[in-house]
mmCIF file with all atom_site columns, C-alpha atoms in Angstrom:
data_model
loop_
_atom_site.group_PDB
_atom_site.id
_atom_site.type_symbol
_atom_site.label_atom_id
_atom_site.label_alt_id
_atom_site.label_comp_id
_atom_site.label_asym_id
_atom_site.label_entity_id
_atom_site.label_seq_id
_atom_site.pdbx_PDB_ins_code
_atom_site.Cartn_x
_atom_site.Cartn_y
_atom_site.Cartn_z
_atom_site.occupancy
_atom_site.B_iso_or_equiv
_atom_site.pdbx_formal_charge
_atom_site.auth_seq_id
_atom_site.auth_comp_id
_atom_site.auth_asym_id
_atom_site.auth_atom_id
_atom_site.pdbx_PDB_model_num
ATOM 1   C CA . MET A 1 1   ? 7.797   27.480  -56.515 1.00 48.00 ? 1   MET A CA 1
ATOM 2   C CA . LYS A 1 2   ? 7.648   29.150  -53.091 1.00 46.00 ? 2   LYS A CA 1
ATOM 3   C CA . SER A 1 3   ? 3.948   28.280  -52.717 1.00 49.00 ? 3   SER A CA 1
ATOM 4   C CA . THR A 1 4   ? 4.686   24.633  -53.584 1.00 45.00 ? 4   THR A CA 1
ATOM 5   C CA . PHE A 1 5   ? 7.296   24.418  -50.803 1.00 42.00 ? 5   PHE A CA 1
ATOM 6   C CA . LYS A 1 6   ? 4.890   26.212  -48.476 1.00 46.00 ? 6   LYS A CA 1
ATOM 7   C CA . ASN A 1 7   ? 2.133   23.695  -49.276 1.00 47.00 ? 7   ASN A CA 1
ATOM 8   C CA . ILE A 1 8   ? 4.505   20.767  -48.770 1.00 43.00 ? 8   ILE A CA 1
ATOM 9   C CA . GLY A 1 9   ? 5.591   22.253  -45.420 1.00 46.00 ? 9   GLY A CA 1
ATOM 10  C CA . LEU A 1 10  ? 1.971   22.601  -44.313 1.00 41.00 ? 10  LEU A CA 1
ATOM 11  C CA . LEU A 1 11  ? 1.255   18.981  -45.310 1.00 41.00 ? 11  LEU A CA 1
ATOM 12  C CA . ILE A 1 12  ? 4.234   17.764  -43.295 1.00 40.00 ? 12  ILE A CA 1
ATOM 13  C CA . VAL A 1 13  ? 3.117   19.717  -40.206 1.00 40.00 ? 13  VAL A CA 1
ATOM 14  C CA . LEU A 1 14  ? -0.464  18.437  -40.627 1.00 39.00 ? 14  LEU A CA 1
ATOM 15  C CA . GLY A 1 15  ? 0.794   14.865  -41.025 1.00 43.00 ? 15  GLY A CA 1
ATOM 16  C CA . LEU A 1 16  ? 2.924   15.100  -37.876 1.00 39.00 ? 16  LEU A CA 1
ATOM 17  C CA . THR A 1 17  ? -0.014  16.529  -35.952 1.00 39.00 ? 17  THR A CA 1
ATOM 18  C CA . ILE A 1 18  ? -2.287  13.663  -37.021 1.00 36.00 ? 18  ILE A CA 1
ATOM 19  C CA . VAL A 1 19  ? 0.362   11.031  -36.201 1.00 37.00 ? 19  VAL A CA 1
ATOM 20  C CA . SER A 1 20  ? 0.920   12.491  -32.740 1.00 38.00 ? 20  SER A CA 1
ATOM 21  C CA . CYS A 1 21  ? -2.784  12.488  -31.843 1.00 40.00 ? 21  CYS A CA 1
ATOM 22  C CA . SER A 1 22  ? -3.949  9.759   -29.510 1.00 35.00 ? 22  SER A CA 1
ATOM 23  C CA . THR A 1 23  ? -6.246  7.064   -30.836 1.00 36.00 ? 23  THR A CA 1
ATOM 24  C CA . GLY A 1 24  ? -7.876  6.729   -27.420 1.00 39.00 ? 24  GLY A CA 1
ATOM 25  C CA . THR A 1 25  ? -6.141  3.470   -26.564 1.00 36.00 ? 25  THR A CA 1
ATOM 26  C CA . THR A 1 26  ? -3.726  3.212   -23.660 1.00 36.00 ? 26  THR A CA 1
ATOM 27  C CA . THR A 1 27  ? -0.547  1.232   -23.441 1.00 38.00 ? 27  THR A CA 1
ATOM 28  C CA . PRO A 1 28  ? -0.474  -1.184  -20.494 1.00 45.00 ? 28  PRO A CA 1
ATOM 29  C CA . VAL A 1 29  ? 1.938   -0.189  -17.742 1.00 46.00 ? 29  VAL A CA 1
ATOM 30  C CA . PRO A 1 30  ? 4.904   -2.585  -17.784 1.00 52.00 ? 30  PRO A CA 1
ATOM 31  C CA . VAL A 1 31  ? 5.492   -4.812  -14.763 1.00 54.00 ? 31  VAL A CA 1
ATOM 32  C CA . SER A 1 32  ? 8.777   -2.969  -14.188 1.00 62.00 ? 32  SER A CA 1
ATOM 33  C CA . ALA A 1 33  ? 6.740   0.153   -13.334 1.00 84.00 ? 33  ALA A CA 1
ATOM 34  C CA . CYS A 1 34  ? 5.488   -1.613  -10.182 1.00 95.00 ? 34  CYS A CA 1
ATOM 35  C CA . SER A 1 35  ? 8.663   -1.055  -8.202  1.00 94.00 ? 35  SER A CA 1
ATOM 36  C CA . SER A 1 36  ? 8.834   -2.161  -4.570  1.00 95.00 ? 36  SER A CA 1
ATOM 37  C CA . THR A 1 37  ? 12.265  -0.549  -4.061  1.00 95.00 ? 37  THR A CA 1
ATOM 38  C CA . ASN A 1 38  ? 12.186  1.955   -1.182  1.00 94.00 ? 38  ASN A CA 1
ATOM 39  C CA . THR A 1 39  ? 8.460   2.611   -1.481  1.00 97.00 ? 39  THR A CA 1
ATOM 40  C CA . ILE A 1 40  ? 6.817   5.750   -0.167  1.00 98.00 ? 40  ILE A CA 1
ATOM 41  C CA . PHE A 1 41  ? 5.319   3.710   2.694   1.00 98.00 ? 41  PHE A CA 1
ATOM 42  C CA . ASN A 1 42  ? 8.783   2.348   3.565   1.00 98.00 ? 42  ASN A CA 1
ATOM 43  C CA . GLN A 1 43  ? 10.155  5.890   3.758   1.00 98.00 ? 43  GLN A CA 1
ATOM 44  C CA . LEU A 1 44  ? 7.211   7.092   5.877   1.00 98.00 ? 44  LEU A CA 1
ATOM 45  C CA . TYR A 1 45  ? 7.636   4.100   8.207   1.00 98.00 ? 45  TYR A CA 1
ATOM 46  C CA . ALA A 1 46  ? 11.394  4.767   8.595   1.00 98.00 ? 46  ALA A CA 1
ATOM 47  C CA . ASN A 1 47  ? 10.663  8.402   9.482   1.00 98.00 ? 47  ASN A CA 1
ATOM 48  C CA . VAL A 1 48  ? 8.262   7.324   12.240  1.00 98.00 ? 48  VAL A CA 1
ATOM 49  C CA . VAL A 1 49  ? 10.767  4.777   13.598  1.00 98.00 ? 49  VAL A CA 1
ATOM 50  C CA . ALA A 1 50  ? 13.306  7.630   13.837  1.00 98.00 ? 50  ALA A CA 1
ATOM 51  C CA . LEU A 1 51  ? 11.005  9.727   16.055  1.00 98.00 ? 51  LEU A CA 1
ATOM 52  C CA . PRO A 1 52  ? 12.082  9.974   19.734  1.00 97.00 ? 52  PRO A CA 1
ATOM 53  C CA . GLY A 1 53  ? 10.848  7.016   21.786  1.00 97.00 ? 53  GLY A CA 1
ATOM 54  C CA . HIS A 1 54  ? 9.618   5.029   18.765  1.00 98.00 ? 54  HIS A CA 1
ATOM 55  C CA . GLN A 1 55  ? 10.801  1.533   17.817  1.00 98.00 ? 55  GLN A CA 1
ATOM 56  C CA . ASN A 1 56  ? 10.581  -0.997  15.028  1.00 98.00 ? 56  ASN A CA 1
ATOM 57  C CA . THR A 1 57  ? 9.398   -4.239  16.625  1.00 98.00 ? 57  THR A CA 1
ATOM 58  C CA . VAL A 1 58  ? 7.237   -7.349  16.154  1.00 98.00 ? 58  VAL A CA 1
ATOM 59  C CA . THR A 1 59  ? 4.179   -7.337  18.384  1.00 97.00 ? 59  THR A CA 1
ATOM 60  C CA . PHE A 1 60  ? 0.367   -7.042  18.784  1.00 98.00 ? 60  PHE A CA 1
ATOM 61  C CA . ASP A 1 61  ? -1.176  -10.515 18.822  1.00 97.00 ? 61  ASP A CA 1
ATOM 62  C CA . THR A 1 62  ? -4.473  -9.578  17.187  1.00 98.00 ? 62  THR A CA 1
ATOM 63  C CA . GLU A 1 63  ? -5.834  -11.204 14.053  1.00 98.00 ? 63  GLU A CA 1
ATOM 64  C CA . ILE A 1 64  ? -6.278  -7.917  12.199  1.00 98.00 ? 64  ILE A CA 1
ATOM 65  C CA . HIS A 1 65  ? -3.604  -5.262  11.660  1.00 98.00 ? 65  HIS A CA 1
ATOM 66  C CA . GLU A 1 66  ? -4.564  -2.254  9.524   1.00 98.00 ? 66  GLU A CA 1
ATOM 67  C CA . TYR A 1 67  ? -3.912  1.392   8.798   1.00 99.00 ? 67  TYR A CA 1
ATOM 68  C CA . THR A 1 68  ? -5.891  4.116   7.065   1.00 98.00 ? 68  THR A CA 1
ATOM 69  C CA . PHE A 1 69  ? -4.282  6.382   4.479   1.00 98.00 ? 69  PHE A CA 1
ATOM 70  C CA . THR A 1 70  ? -4.776  8.941   1.736   1.00 98.00 ? 70  THR A CA 1
ATOM 71  C CA . PHE A 1 71  ? -2.739  9.852   -1.331  1.00 98.00 ? 71  PHE A CA 1
ATOM 72  C CA . SER A 1 72  ? -2.651  13.364  -2.763  1.00 98.00 ? 72  SER A CA 1
ATOM 73  C CA . GLN A 1 73  ? -2.558  11.956  -6.322  1.00 98.00 ? 73  GLN A CA 1
ATOM 74  C CA . ASN A 1 74  ? -4.499  9.285   -8.202  1.00 98.00 ? 74  ASN A CA 1
ATOM 75  C CA . LYS A 1 75  ? -2.449  6.065   -8.266  1.00 98.00 ? 75  LYS A CA 1
ATOM 76  C CA . THR A 1 76  ? -2.879  2.339   -8.915  1.00 98.00 ? 76  THR A CA 1
ATOM 77  C CA . ILE A 1 77  ? -1.714  -0.171  -6.297  1.00 98.00 ? 77  ILE A CA 1
ATOM 78  C CA . CYS A 1 78  ? -0.056  -3.129  -8.032  1.00 98.00 ? 78  CYS A CA 1
ATOM 79  C CA . SER A 1 79  ? 1.645   -5.175  -5.290  1.00 98.00 ? 79  SER A CA 1
ATOM 80  C CA . ILE A 1 80  ? 1.572   -5.719  -1.530  1.00 98.00 ? 80  ILE A CA 1
ATOM 81  C CA . GLY A 1 81  ? 4.548   -6.447  0.717   1.00 98.00 ? 81  GLY A CA 1
ATOM 82  C CA . TYR A 1 82  ? 4.521   -8.217  4.063   1.00 98.00 ? 82  TYR A CA 1
ATOM 83  C CA . GLN A 1 83  ? 6.631   -10.542 6.230   1.00 98.00 ? 83  GLN A CA 1
ATOM 84  C CA . SER A 1 84  ? 5.213   -13.736 7.677   1.00 98.00 ? 84  SER A CA 1
ATOM 85  C CA . GLN A 1 85  ? 5.933   -15.278 11.051  1.00 98.00 ? 85  GLN A CA 1
ATOM 86  C CA . PRO A 1 86  ? 8.295   -18.285 10.650  1.00 97.00 ? 86  PRO A CA 1
ATOM 87  C CA . ALA A 1 87  ? 5.924   -20.911 12.065  1.00 97.00 ? 87  ALA A CA 1
ATOM 88  C CA . ILE A 1 88  ? 3.208   -20.005 9.543   1.00 98.00 ? 88  ILE A CA 1
ATOM 89  C CA . ALA A 1 89  ? 5.329   -19.176 6.501   1.00 97.00 ? 89  ALA A CA 1
ATOM 90  C CA . ALA A 1 90  ? 3.229   -21.486 4.318   1.00 97.00 ? 90  ALA A CA 1
ATOM 91  C CA . VAL A 1 91  ? -0.108  -20.093 5.534   1.00 98.00 ? 91  VAL A CA 1
ATOM 92  C CA . PRO A 1 92  ? -1.718  -17.327 3.454   1.00 98.00 ? 92  PRO A CA 1
ATOM 93  C CA . TYR A 1 93  ? -2.628  -13.961 4.946   1.00 98.00 ? 93  TYR A CA 1
ATOM 94  C CA . LYS A 1 94  ? -5.814  -12.268 3.802   1.00 98.00 ? 94  LYS A CA 1
ATOM 95  C CA . MET A 1 95  ? -4.929  -8.833  2.424   1.00 98.00 ? 95  MET A CA 1
ATOM 96  C CA . GLU A 1 96  ? -7.614  -6.242  1.705   1.00 98.00 ? 96  GLU A CA 1
ATOM 97  C CA . ILE A 1 97  ? -7.895  -2.662  0.520   1.00 98.00 ? 97  ILE A CA 1
ATOM 98  C CA . ILE A 1 98  ? -11.078 -0.872  1.579   1.00 98.00 ? 98  ILE A CA 1
ATOM 99  C CA . ASP A 1 99  ? -12.524 2.346   0.160   1.00 98.00 ? 99  ASP A CA 1
ATOM 100 C CA . ASN A 1 100 ? -13.691 4.066   3.342   1.00 98.00 ? 100 ASN A CA 1
ATOM 101 C CA . ASN A 1 101 ? -15.942 6.499   1.485   1.00 97.00 ? 101 ASN A CA 1
ATOM 102 C CA . THR A 1 102 ? -18.171 3.692   0.250   1.00 97.00 ? 102 THR A CA 1
ATOM 103 C CA . ASN A 1 103 ? -17.168 1.055   2.840   1.00 97.00 ? 103 ASN A CA 1
ATOM 104 C CA . THR A 1 104 ? -16.356 -1.235  -0.087  1.00 98.00 ? 104 THR A CA 1
ATOM 105 C CA . VAL A 1 105 ? -13.578 -3.814  -0.337  1.00 98.00 ? 105 VAL A CA 1
ATOM 106 C CA . ILE A 1 106 ? -11.851 -2.893  -3.601  1.00 98.00 ? 106 ILE A CA 1
ATOM 107 C CA . TYR A 1 107 ? -9.198  -5.624  -3.350  1.00 98.00 ? 107 TYR A CA 1
ATOM 108 C CA . THR A 1 108 ? -9.022  -8.893  -1.479  1.00 98.00 ? 108 THR A CA 1
ATOM 109 C CA . GLY A 1 109 ? -6.616  -11.791 -1.858  1.00 98.00 ? 109 GLY A CA 1
ATOM 110 C CA . ASN A 1 110 ? -4.916  -14.555 0.138   1.00 98.00 ? 110 ASN A CA 1
ATOM 111 C CA . HIS A 1 111 ? -1.143  -14.478 -0.111  1.00 98.00 ? 111 HIS A CA 1
ATOM 112 C CA . VAL A 1 112 ? 1.885   -16.282 1.293   1.00 98.00 ? 112 VAL A CA 1
ATOM 113 C CA . PHE A 1 113 ? 4.877   -14.140 2.285   1.00 98.00 ? 113 PHE A CA 1
ATOM 114 C CA . SER A 1 114 ? 8.482   -14.910 3.166   1.00 98.00 ? 114 SER A CA 1
ATOM 115 C CA . SER A 1 115 ? 9.364   -15.139 6.851   1.00 98.00 ? 115 SER A CA 1
ATOM 116 C CA . ALA A 1 116 ? 12.971  -14.065 6.167   1.00 97.00 ? 116 ALA A CA 1
ATOM 117 C CA . ASN A 1 117 ? 12.148  -10.534 4.995   1.00 97.00 ? 117 ASN A CA 1
ATOM 118 C CA . THR A 1 118 ? 9.429   -8.414  3.420   1.00 97.00 ? 118 THR A CA 1
ATOM 119 C CA . SER A 1 119 ? 8.334   -10.058 0.184   1.00 98.00 ? 119 SER A CA 1
ATOM 120 C CA . TYR A 1 120 ? 5.943   -8.742  -2.439  1.00 98.00 ? 120 TYR A CA 1
ATOM 121 C CA . VAL A 1 121 ? 3.051   -10.284 -4.336  1.00 98.00 ? 121 VAL A CA 1
ATOM 122 C CA . SER A 1 122 ? 1.447   -8.853  -7.453  1.00 97.00 ? 122 SER A CA 1
ATOM 123 C CA . ILE A 1 123 ? -2.222  -7.999  -7.128  1.00 98.00 ? 123 ILE A CA 1
ATOM 124 C CA . THR A 1 124 ? -4.982  -7.025  -9.513  1.00 97.00 ? 124 THR A CA 1
ATOM 125 C CA . PRO A 1 125 ? -4.229  -3.361  -10.302 1.00 98.00 ? 125 PRO A CA 1
ATOM 126 C CA . THR A 1 126 ? -6.366  -1.377  -7.846  1.00 98.00 ? 126 THR A CA 1
ATOM 127 C CA . PRO A 1 127 ? -6.915  2.344   -8.529  1.00 98.00 ? 127 PRO A CA 1
ATOM 128 C CA . ILE A 1 128 ? -7.061  4.787   -5.629  1.00 98.00 ? 128 ILE A CA 1
ATOM 129 C CA . ILE A 1 129 ? -8.368  8.330   -5.933  1.00 98.00 ? 129 ILE A CA 1
ATOM 130 C CA . ALA A 1 130 ? -6.568  11.396  -4.628  1.00 98.00 ? 130 ALA A CA 1
ATOM 131 C CA . ASN A 1 131 ? -7.605  12.636  -1.178  1.00 98.00 ? 131 ASN A CA 1
ATOM 132 C CA . GLN A 1 132 ? -9.985  9.730   -0.527  1.00 98.00 ? 132 GLN A CA 1
ATOM 133 C CA . SER A 1 133 ? -9.590  7.551   2.561   1.00 98.00 ? 133 SER A CA 1
ATOM 134 C CA . TYR A 1 134 ? -8.523  3.899   2.221   1.00 99.00 ? 134 TYR A CA 1
ATOM 135 C CA . THR A 1 135 ? -7.631  1.151   4.677   1.00 98.00 ? 135 THR A CA 1
ATOM 136 C CA . ILE A 1 136 ? -5.118  -1.602  3.997   1.00 98.00 ? 136 ILE A CA 1
ATOM 137 C CA . ARG A 1 137 ? -5.775  -4.642  6.183   1.00 98.00 ? 137 ARG A CA 1
ATOM 138 C CA . ARG A 1 138 ? -3.938  -7.855  7.035   1.00 98.00 ? 138 ARG A CA 1
ATOM 139 C CA . THR A 1 139 ? -5.861  -10.731 8.608   1.00 98.00 ? 139 THR A CA 1
ATOM 140 C CA . MET A 1 140 ? -4.433  -13.929 10.077  1.00 98.00 ? 140 MET A CA 1
ATOM 141 C CA . LEU A 1 141 ? -7.036  -15.959 11.944  1.00 98.00 ? 141 LEU A CA 1
ATOM 142 C CA . LEU A 1 142 ? -5.830  -17.575 15.143  1.00 98.00 ? 142 LEU A CA 1
ATOM 143 C CA . ALA A 1 143 ? -7.316  -20.899 13.991  1.00 98.00 ? 143 ALA A CA 1
ATOM 144 C CA . ASN A 1 144 ? -5.150  -20.740 10.846  1.00 98.00 ? 144 ASN A CA 1
ATOM 145 C CA . ALA A 1 145 ? -2.070  -19.891 12.919  1.00 98.00 ? 145 ALA A CA 1
ATOM 146 C CA . GLY A 1 146 ? -2.069  -23.087 14.968  1.00 97.00 ? 146 GLY A CA 1
ATOM 147 C CA . ASN A 1 147 ? -4.116  -21.410 17.731  1.00 98.00 ? 147 ASN A CA 1
ATOM 148 C CA . ASN A 1 148 ? -0.881  -19.797 18.863  1.00 98.00 ? 148 ASN A CA 1
ATOM 149 C CA . PHE A 1 149 ? -1.049  -16.050 19.572  1.00 98.00 ? 149 PHE A CA 1
ATOM 150 C CA . ALA A 1 150 ? 2.693   -15.752 18.931  1.00 97.00 ? 150 ALA A CA 1
ATOM 151 C CA . ASN A 1 151 ? 2.009   -16.584 15.281  1.00 98.00 ? 151 ASN A CA 1
ATOM 152 C CA . ILE A 1 152 ? -0.345  -13.659 14.644  1.00 98.00 ? 152 ILE A CA 1
ATOM 153 C CA . ILE A 1 153 ? 2.001   -10.857 15.728  1.00 98.00 ? 153 ILE A CA 1
ATOM 154 C CA . GLY A 1 154 ? 3.525   -8.642  13.048  1.00 98.00 ? 154 GLY A CA 1
ATOM 155 C CA . ARG A 1 155 ? 6.112   -5.978  12.391  1.00 98.00 ? 155 ARG A CA 1
ATOM 156 C CA . VAL A 1 156 ? 5.063   -2.524  13.627  1.00 98.00 ? 156 VAL A CA 1
ATOM 157 C CA . VAL A 1 157 ? 6.477   0.841   14.599  1.00 98.00 ? 157 VAL A CA 1
ATOM 158 C CA . ASN A 1 158 ? 5.171   1.867   18.004  1.00 98.00 ? 158 ASN A CA 1
ATOM 159 C CA . GLN A 1 159 ? 5.938   4.028   21.000  1.00 96.00 ? 159 GLN A CA 1
ATOM 160 C CA . PRO A 1 160 ? 5.921   1.847   24.139  1.00 94.00 ? 160 PRO A CA 1
ATOM 161 C CA . GLY A 1 161 ? 3.470   3.153   26.703  1.00 93.00 ? 161 GLY A CA 1
ATOM 162 C CA . ALA A 1 162 ? 2.047   5.804   24.383  1.00 96.00 ? 162 ALA A CA 1
ATOM 163 C CA . LEU A 1 163 ? 0.054   6.298   21.200  1.00 97.00 ? 163 LEU A CA 1
ATOM 164 C CA . VAL A 1 164 ? 1.632   7.067   17.857  1.00 98.00 ? 164 VAL A CA 1
ATOM 165 C CA . SER A 1 165 ? 0.522   10.535  16.784  1.00 98.00 ? 165 SER A CA 1
ATOM 166 C CA . PHE A 1 166 ? -1.396  10.919  13.537  1.00 98.00 ? 166 PHE A CA 1
ATOM 167 C CA . PRO A 1 167 ? -1.395  12.036  10.805  1.00 98.00 ? 167 PRO A CA 1
ATOM 168 C CA . GLN A 1 168 ? 2.034   10.868  9.639   1.00 98.00 ? 168 GLN A CA 1
ATOM 169 C CA . SER A 1 169 ? 3.026   11.975  6.130   1.00 98.00 ? 169 SER A CA 1
ATOM 170 C CA . PHE A 1 170 ? 5.751   11.489  3.567   1.00 98.00 ? 170 PHE A CA 1
ATOM 171 C CA . GLY A 1 171 ? 5.535   12.735  -0.012  1.00 98.00 ? 171 GLY A CA 1
ATOM 172 C CA . ILE A 1 172 ? 2.073   12.070  -1.426  1.00 98.00 ? 172 ILE A CA 1
ATOM 173 C CA . MET A 1 173 ? 1.104   9.608   1.351   1.00 98.00 ? 173 MET A CA 1
ATOM 174 C CA . THR A 1 174 ? -0.564  10.383  4.675   1.00 98.00 ? 174 THR A CA 1
ATOM 175 C CA . ILE A 1 175 ? -1.427  7.744   7.279   1.00 98.00 ? 175 ILE A CA 1
ATOM 176 C CA . THR A 1 176 ? -4.357  8.977   9.362   1.00 98.00 ? 176 THR A CA 1
ATOM 177 C CA . GLY A 1 177 ? -4.685  6.151   11.898  1.00 98.00 ? 177 GLY A CA 1
ATOM 178 C CA . ALA A 1 178 ? -4.176  2.467   12.647  1.00 98.00 ? 178 ALA A CA 1
ATOM 179 C CA . ASN A 1 179 ? -5.944  -0.328  14.473  1.00 98.00 ? 179 ASN A CA 1
ATOM 180 C CA . PHE A 1 180 ? -5.147  -3.801  15.834  1.00 98.00 ? 180 PHE A CA 1
ATOM 181 C CA . TYR A 1 181 ? -8.163  -5.921  16.797  1.00 98.00 ? 181 TYR A CA 1
ATOM 182 C CA . GLN A 1 182 ? -10.120 -9.198  16.665  1.00 98.00 ? 182 GLN A CA 1
ATOM 183 C CA . ASN A 1 183 ? -9.236  -11.937 19.153  1.00 96.00 ? 183 ASN A CA 1
ATOM 184 C CA . GLY A 1 184 ? -7.493  -9.199  21.101  1.00 94.00 ? 184 GLY A CA 1
ATOM 185 C CA . GLY A 1 185 ? -7.457  -5.427  21.314  1.00 94.00 ? 185 GLY A CA 1
ATOM 186 C CA . PRO A 1 186 ? -8.713  -3.125  20.059  1.00 97.00 ? 186 PRO A CA 1
ATOM 187 C CA . LEU A 1 187 ? -5.456  -1.207  20.100  1.00 97.00 ? 187 LEU A CA 1
ATOM 188 C CA . VAL A 1 188 ? -6.290  2.042   18.336  1.00 98.00 ? 188 VAL A CA 1
ATOM 189 C CA . ASN A 1 189 ? -3.370  4.183   17.119  1.00 98.00 ? 189 ASN A CA 1
ATOM 190 C CA . ARG A 1 190 ? -0.869  2.138   19.135  1.00 98.00 ? 190 ARG A CA 1
ATOM 191 C CA . GLY A 1 191 ? 1.420   1.715   16.134  1.00 98.00 ? 191 GLY A CA 1
ATOM 192 C CA . ILE A 1 192 ? 1.642   1.394   12.357  1.00 98.00 ? 192 ILE A CA 1
ATOM 193 C CA . PRO A 1 193 ? 1.781   -2.134  10.940  1.00 98.00 ? 193 PRO A CA 1
ATOM 194 C CA . TYR A 1 194 ? 4.362   -2.740  8.224   1.00 98.00 ? 194 TYR A CA 1
ATOM 195 C CA . ILE A 1 195 ? 2.041   -3.501  5.325   1.00 98.00 ? 195 ILE A CA 1
ATOM 196 C CA . ASP A 1 196 ? 3.838   -2.152  2.290   1.00 98.00 ? 196 ASP A CA 1
ATOM 197 C CA . PHE A 1 197 ? 2.570   -1.632  -1.227  1.00 98.00 ? 197 PHE A CA 1
ATOM 198 C CA . ALA A 1 198 ? 3.853   -0.476  -4.596  1.00 98.00 ? 198 ALA A CA 1
ATOM 199 C CA . TYR A 1 199 ? 1.946   1.611   -7.092  1.00 97.00 ? 199 TYR A CA 1
ATOM 200 C CA . TYR A 1 200 ? 2.246   3.345   -10.446 1.00 97.00 ? 200 TYR A CA 1
#
């Protein structure tokens, strides 16, 4: 009788073990996992704004605004956040993510953003690898902005009359530099453009 119960117990444990084993398939990450609420970039940006002599402003009339960053963990970027200038609110910005190790564009897309506040667009999920260097870039061509330099400025944190020091880190994110160029500039490390993104 005892051996029968023992055998039944072993079968139950074996059955639970088999059920709990993975079949090798993965469950898609739900859209709700791509949260743009108080992102790690937003927190890093706020910390830099709070540094002595730094300010949150809208400036730098160059077509390209970009910053270079690393993450200390593997993640997947799933949305990008930006704020348009009012006069070109219906004009798409070109947004890109570049793998600096291979000099390869791993995401590119043209997106329209709200001019009232930072708005977010979903993108093709784009994996990034821990401790590798990436650049996130925003391009607005002057010709697409009514040939008006005032329309290609963007939100940045800067330190008037001085460079922003790098690296700047928060949590798993480190920004290693920034650049503003094309049809103006280059303005190297003069600020950090507010190009937000969410990840899972």
